[in-house]
PDB file of C-alpha atoms in Angstrom:
ATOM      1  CA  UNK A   1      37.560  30.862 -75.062  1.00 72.00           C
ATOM      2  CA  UNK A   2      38.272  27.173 -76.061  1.00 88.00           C
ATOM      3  CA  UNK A   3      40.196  27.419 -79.462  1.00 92.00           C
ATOM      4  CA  UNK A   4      40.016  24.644 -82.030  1.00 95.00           C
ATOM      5  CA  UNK A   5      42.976  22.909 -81.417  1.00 94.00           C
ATOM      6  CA  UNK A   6      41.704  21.851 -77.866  1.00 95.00           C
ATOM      7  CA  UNK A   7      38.538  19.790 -79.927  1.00 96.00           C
ATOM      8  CA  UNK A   8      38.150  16.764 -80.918  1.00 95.00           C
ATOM      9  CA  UNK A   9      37.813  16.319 -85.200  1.00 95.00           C
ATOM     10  CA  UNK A  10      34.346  14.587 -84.439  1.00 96.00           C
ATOM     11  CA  UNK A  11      33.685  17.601 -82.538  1.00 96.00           C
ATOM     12  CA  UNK A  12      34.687  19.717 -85.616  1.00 96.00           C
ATOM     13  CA  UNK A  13      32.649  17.137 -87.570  1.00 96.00           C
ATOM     14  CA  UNK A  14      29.647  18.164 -86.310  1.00 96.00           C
ATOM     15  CA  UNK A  15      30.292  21.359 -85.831  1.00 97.00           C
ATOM     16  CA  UNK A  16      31.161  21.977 -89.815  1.00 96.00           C
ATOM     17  CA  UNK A  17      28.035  19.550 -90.517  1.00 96.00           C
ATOM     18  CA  UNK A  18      25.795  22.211 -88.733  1.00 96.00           C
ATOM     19  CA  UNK A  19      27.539  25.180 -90.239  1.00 96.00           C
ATOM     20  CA  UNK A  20      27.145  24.111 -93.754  1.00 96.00           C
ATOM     21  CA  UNK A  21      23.742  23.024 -93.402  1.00 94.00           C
ATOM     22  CA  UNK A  22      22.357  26.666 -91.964  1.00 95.00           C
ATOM     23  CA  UNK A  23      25.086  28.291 -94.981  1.00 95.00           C
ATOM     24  CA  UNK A  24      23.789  26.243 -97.168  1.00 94.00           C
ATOM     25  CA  UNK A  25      20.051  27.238 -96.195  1.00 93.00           C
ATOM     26  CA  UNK A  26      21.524  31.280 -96.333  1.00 93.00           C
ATOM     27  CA  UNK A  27      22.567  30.656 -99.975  1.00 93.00           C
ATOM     28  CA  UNK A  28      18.790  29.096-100.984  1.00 92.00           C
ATOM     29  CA  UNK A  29      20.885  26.149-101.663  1.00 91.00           C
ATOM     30  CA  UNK A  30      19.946  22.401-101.238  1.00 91.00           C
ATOM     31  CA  UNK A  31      23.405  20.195-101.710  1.00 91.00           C
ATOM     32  CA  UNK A  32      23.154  16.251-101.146  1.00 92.00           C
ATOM     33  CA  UNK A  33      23.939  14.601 -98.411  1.00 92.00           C
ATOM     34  CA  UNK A  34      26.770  12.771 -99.608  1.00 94.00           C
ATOM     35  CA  UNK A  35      28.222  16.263-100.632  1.00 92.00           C
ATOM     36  CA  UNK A  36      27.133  18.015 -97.274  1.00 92.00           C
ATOM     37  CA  UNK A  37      28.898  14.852 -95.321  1.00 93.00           C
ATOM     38  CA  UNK A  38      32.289  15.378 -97.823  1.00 95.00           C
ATOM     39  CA  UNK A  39      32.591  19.206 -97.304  1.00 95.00           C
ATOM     40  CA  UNK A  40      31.977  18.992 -93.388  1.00 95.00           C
ATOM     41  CA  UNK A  41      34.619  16.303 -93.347  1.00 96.00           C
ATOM     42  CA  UNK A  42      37.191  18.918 -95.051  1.00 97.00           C
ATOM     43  CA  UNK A  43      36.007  21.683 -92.971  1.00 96.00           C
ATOM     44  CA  UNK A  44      36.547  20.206 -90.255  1.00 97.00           C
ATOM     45  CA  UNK A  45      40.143  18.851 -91.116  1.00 97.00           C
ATOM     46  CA  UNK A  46      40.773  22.592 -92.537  1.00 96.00           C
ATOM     47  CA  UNK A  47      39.966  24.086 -88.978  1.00 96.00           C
ATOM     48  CA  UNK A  48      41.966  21.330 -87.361  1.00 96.00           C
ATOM     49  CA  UNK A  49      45.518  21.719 -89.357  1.00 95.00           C
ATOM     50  CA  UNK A  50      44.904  25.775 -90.755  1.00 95.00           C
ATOM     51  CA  UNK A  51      43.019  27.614 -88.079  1.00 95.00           C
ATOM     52  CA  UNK A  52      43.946  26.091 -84.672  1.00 94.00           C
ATOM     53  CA  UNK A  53      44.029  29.127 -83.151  1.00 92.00           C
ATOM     54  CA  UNK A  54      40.656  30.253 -83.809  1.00 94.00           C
ATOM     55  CA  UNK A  55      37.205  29.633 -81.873  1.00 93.00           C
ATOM     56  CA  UNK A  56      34.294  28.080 -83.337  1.00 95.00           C
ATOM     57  CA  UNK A  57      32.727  31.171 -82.565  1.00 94.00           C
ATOM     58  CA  UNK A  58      35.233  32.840 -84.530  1.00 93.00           C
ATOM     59  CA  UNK A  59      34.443  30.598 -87.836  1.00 96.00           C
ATOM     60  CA  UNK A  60      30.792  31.351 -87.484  1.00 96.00           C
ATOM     61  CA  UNK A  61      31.217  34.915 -87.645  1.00 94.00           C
ATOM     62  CA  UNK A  62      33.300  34.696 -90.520  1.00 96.00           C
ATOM     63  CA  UNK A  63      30.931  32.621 -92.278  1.00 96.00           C
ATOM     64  CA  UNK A  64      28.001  34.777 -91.815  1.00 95.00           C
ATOM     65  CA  UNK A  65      30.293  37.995 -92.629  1.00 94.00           C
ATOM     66  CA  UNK A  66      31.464  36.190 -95.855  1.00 94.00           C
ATOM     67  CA  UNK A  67      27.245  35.477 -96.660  1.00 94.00           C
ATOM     68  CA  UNK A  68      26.609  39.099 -95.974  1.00 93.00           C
ATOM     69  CA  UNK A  69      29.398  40.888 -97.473  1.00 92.00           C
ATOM     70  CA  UNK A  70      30.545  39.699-100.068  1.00 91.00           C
ATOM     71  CA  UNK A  71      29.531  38.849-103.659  1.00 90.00           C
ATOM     72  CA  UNK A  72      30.402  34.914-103.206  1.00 84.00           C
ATOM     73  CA  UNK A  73      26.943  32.996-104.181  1.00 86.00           C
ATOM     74  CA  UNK A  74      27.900  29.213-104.290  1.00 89.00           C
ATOM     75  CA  UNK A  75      29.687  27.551-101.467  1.00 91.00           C
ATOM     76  CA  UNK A  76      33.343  25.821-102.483  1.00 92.00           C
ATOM     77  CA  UNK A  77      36.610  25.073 -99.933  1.00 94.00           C
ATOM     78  CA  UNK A  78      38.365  28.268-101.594  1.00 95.00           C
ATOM     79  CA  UNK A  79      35.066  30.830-100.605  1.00 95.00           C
ATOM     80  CA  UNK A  80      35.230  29.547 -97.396  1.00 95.00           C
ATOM     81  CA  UNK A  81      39.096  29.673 -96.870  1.00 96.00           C
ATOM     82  CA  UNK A  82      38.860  33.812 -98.063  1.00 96.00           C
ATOM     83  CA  UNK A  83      35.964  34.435 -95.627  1.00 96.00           C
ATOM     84  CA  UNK A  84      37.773  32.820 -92.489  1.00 96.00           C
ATOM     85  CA  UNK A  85      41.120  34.352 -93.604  1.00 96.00           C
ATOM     86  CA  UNK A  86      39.478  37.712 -94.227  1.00 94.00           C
ATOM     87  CA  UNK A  87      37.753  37.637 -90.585  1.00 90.00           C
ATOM     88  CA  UNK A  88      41.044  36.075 -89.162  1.00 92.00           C
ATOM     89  CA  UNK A  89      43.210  39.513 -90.488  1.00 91.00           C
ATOM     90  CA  UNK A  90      40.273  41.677 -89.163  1.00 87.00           C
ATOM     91  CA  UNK A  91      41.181  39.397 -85.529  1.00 84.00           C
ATOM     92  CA  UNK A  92      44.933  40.376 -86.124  1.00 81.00           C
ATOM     93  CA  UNK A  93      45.193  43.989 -87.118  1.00 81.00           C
ATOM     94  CA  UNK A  94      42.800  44.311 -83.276  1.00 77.00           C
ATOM     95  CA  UNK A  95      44.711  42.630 -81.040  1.00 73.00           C
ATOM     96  CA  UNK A  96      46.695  45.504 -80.013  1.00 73.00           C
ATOM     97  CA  UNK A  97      43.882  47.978 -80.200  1.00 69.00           C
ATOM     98  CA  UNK A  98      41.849  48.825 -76.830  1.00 65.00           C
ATOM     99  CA  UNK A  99      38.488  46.593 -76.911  1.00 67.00           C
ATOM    100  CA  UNK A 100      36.076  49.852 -76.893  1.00 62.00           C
ATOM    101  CA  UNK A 101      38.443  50.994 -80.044  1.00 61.00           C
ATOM    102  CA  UNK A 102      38.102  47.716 -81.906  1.00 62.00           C
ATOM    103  CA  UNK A 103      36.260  46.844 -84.657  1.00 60.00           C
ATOM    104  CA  UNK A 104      32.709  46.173 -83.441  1.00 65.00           C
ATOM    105  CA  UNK A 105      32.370  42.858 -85.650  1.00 69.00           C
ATOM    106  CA  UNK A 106      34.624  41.166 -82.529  1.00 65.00           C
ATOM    107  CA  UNK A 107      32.676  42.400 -79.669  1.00 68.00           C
ATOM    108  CA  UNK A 108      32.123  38.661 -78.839  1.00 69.00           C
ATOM    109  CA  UNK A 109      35.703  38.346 -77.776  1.00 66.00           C
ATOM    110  CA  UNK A 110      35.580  40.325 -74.866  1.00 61.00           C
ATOM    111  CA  UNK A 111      34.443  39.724 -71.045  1.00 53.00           C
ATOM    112  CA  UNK A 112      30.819  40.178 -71.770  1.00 48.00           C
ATOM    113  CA  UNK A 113      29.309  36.442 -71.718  1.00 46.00           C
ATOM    114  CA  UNK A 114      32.207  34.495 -70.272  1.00 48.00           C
ATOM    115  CA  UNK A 115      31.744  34.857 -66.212  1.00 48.00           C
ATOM    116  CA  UNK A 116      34.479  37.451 -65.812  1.00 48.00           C
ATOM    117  CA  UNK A 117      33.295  40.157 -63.755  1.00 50.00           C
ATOM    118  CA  UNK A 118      34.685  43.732 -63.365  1.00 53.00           C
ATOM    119  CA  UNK A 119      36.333  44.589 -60.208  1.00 53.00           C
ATOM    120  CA  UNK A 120      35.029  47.992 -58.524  1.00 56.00           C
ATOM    121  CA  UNK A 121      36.583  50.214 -56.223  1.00 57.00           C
ATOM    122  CA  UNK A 122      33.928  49.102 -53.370  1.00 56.00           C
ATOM    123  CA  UNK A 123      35.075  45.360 -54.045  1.00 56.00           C
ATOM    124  CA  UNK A 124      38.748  46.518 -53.645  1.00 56.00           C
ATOM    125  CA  UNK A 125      38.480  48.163 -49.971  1.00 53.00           C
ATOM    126  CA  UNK A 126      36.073  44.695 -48.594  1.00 57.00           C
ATOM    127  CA  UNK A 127      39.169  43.195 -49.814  1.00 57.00           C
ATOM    128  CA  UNK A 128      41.398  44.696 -48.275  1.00 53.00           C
ATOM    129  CA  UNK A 129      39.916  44.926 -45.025  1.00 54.00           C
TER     130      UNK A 129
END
């Protein structure tokens, strides 16, 4: 998993431009542009210096758990800094748990999707031989 720190900020640009725009569509909200283009610009300088360690993939899903479960109903740089470190602490308190133990929000992070195939004990003895 590529984690933020290894993008570029115009990467993050666009990424937070697209982010906003589909939260911003969740909420039944319709900012401006010039305020869309502002908040993706601090987004995406908020990633870059708070969150380095994350994945993008990591930021969506606490953006769409902050939409769905909590009671936050307008979009500001403080909502958005609760939801990521809310879903951040739920990344924490599993790293040391067994994946089929931990929480099922972070599914995501494991093999499944990223190429990494399980080794069976047939594989083992063609190696070997």
């Amino acid at each position: 998993m590529k984690i933020i720190k290894n993008y570029t900020i115009q990467e993050l640009r666009q990424f937070a431009n697209t982010l906003l725009a589909k939260t911003y569509l969740q909420l039944g909200q319709k900012p401006n542009a010039e305020d869309m283009f502002q908040l993706s610009l601090i987004l995406a300088e908020d990633l870059k210096d708070d969150f380095e360690t994350l994945t993008l993939e990591d930021i969506q899903k606490a953006f769409r758990e902050g939409l769905r479960n909590t009671d936050d109903f307008h979009l500001t740089i403080k909502v958005y800094y609760k939801w990521i470190k809310a879903f951040r602490q739920v990344i924490w308190d599993n790293e040391t748990i067994e994946p089929q133990m931990q929480d099922k929000r972070l599914k995501y992070r494991h093999r499944q999707g990223t190429g990494m195939k399980r080794i069976n004990i047939k594989d083992i003895k063609q190696i070997k031989q």
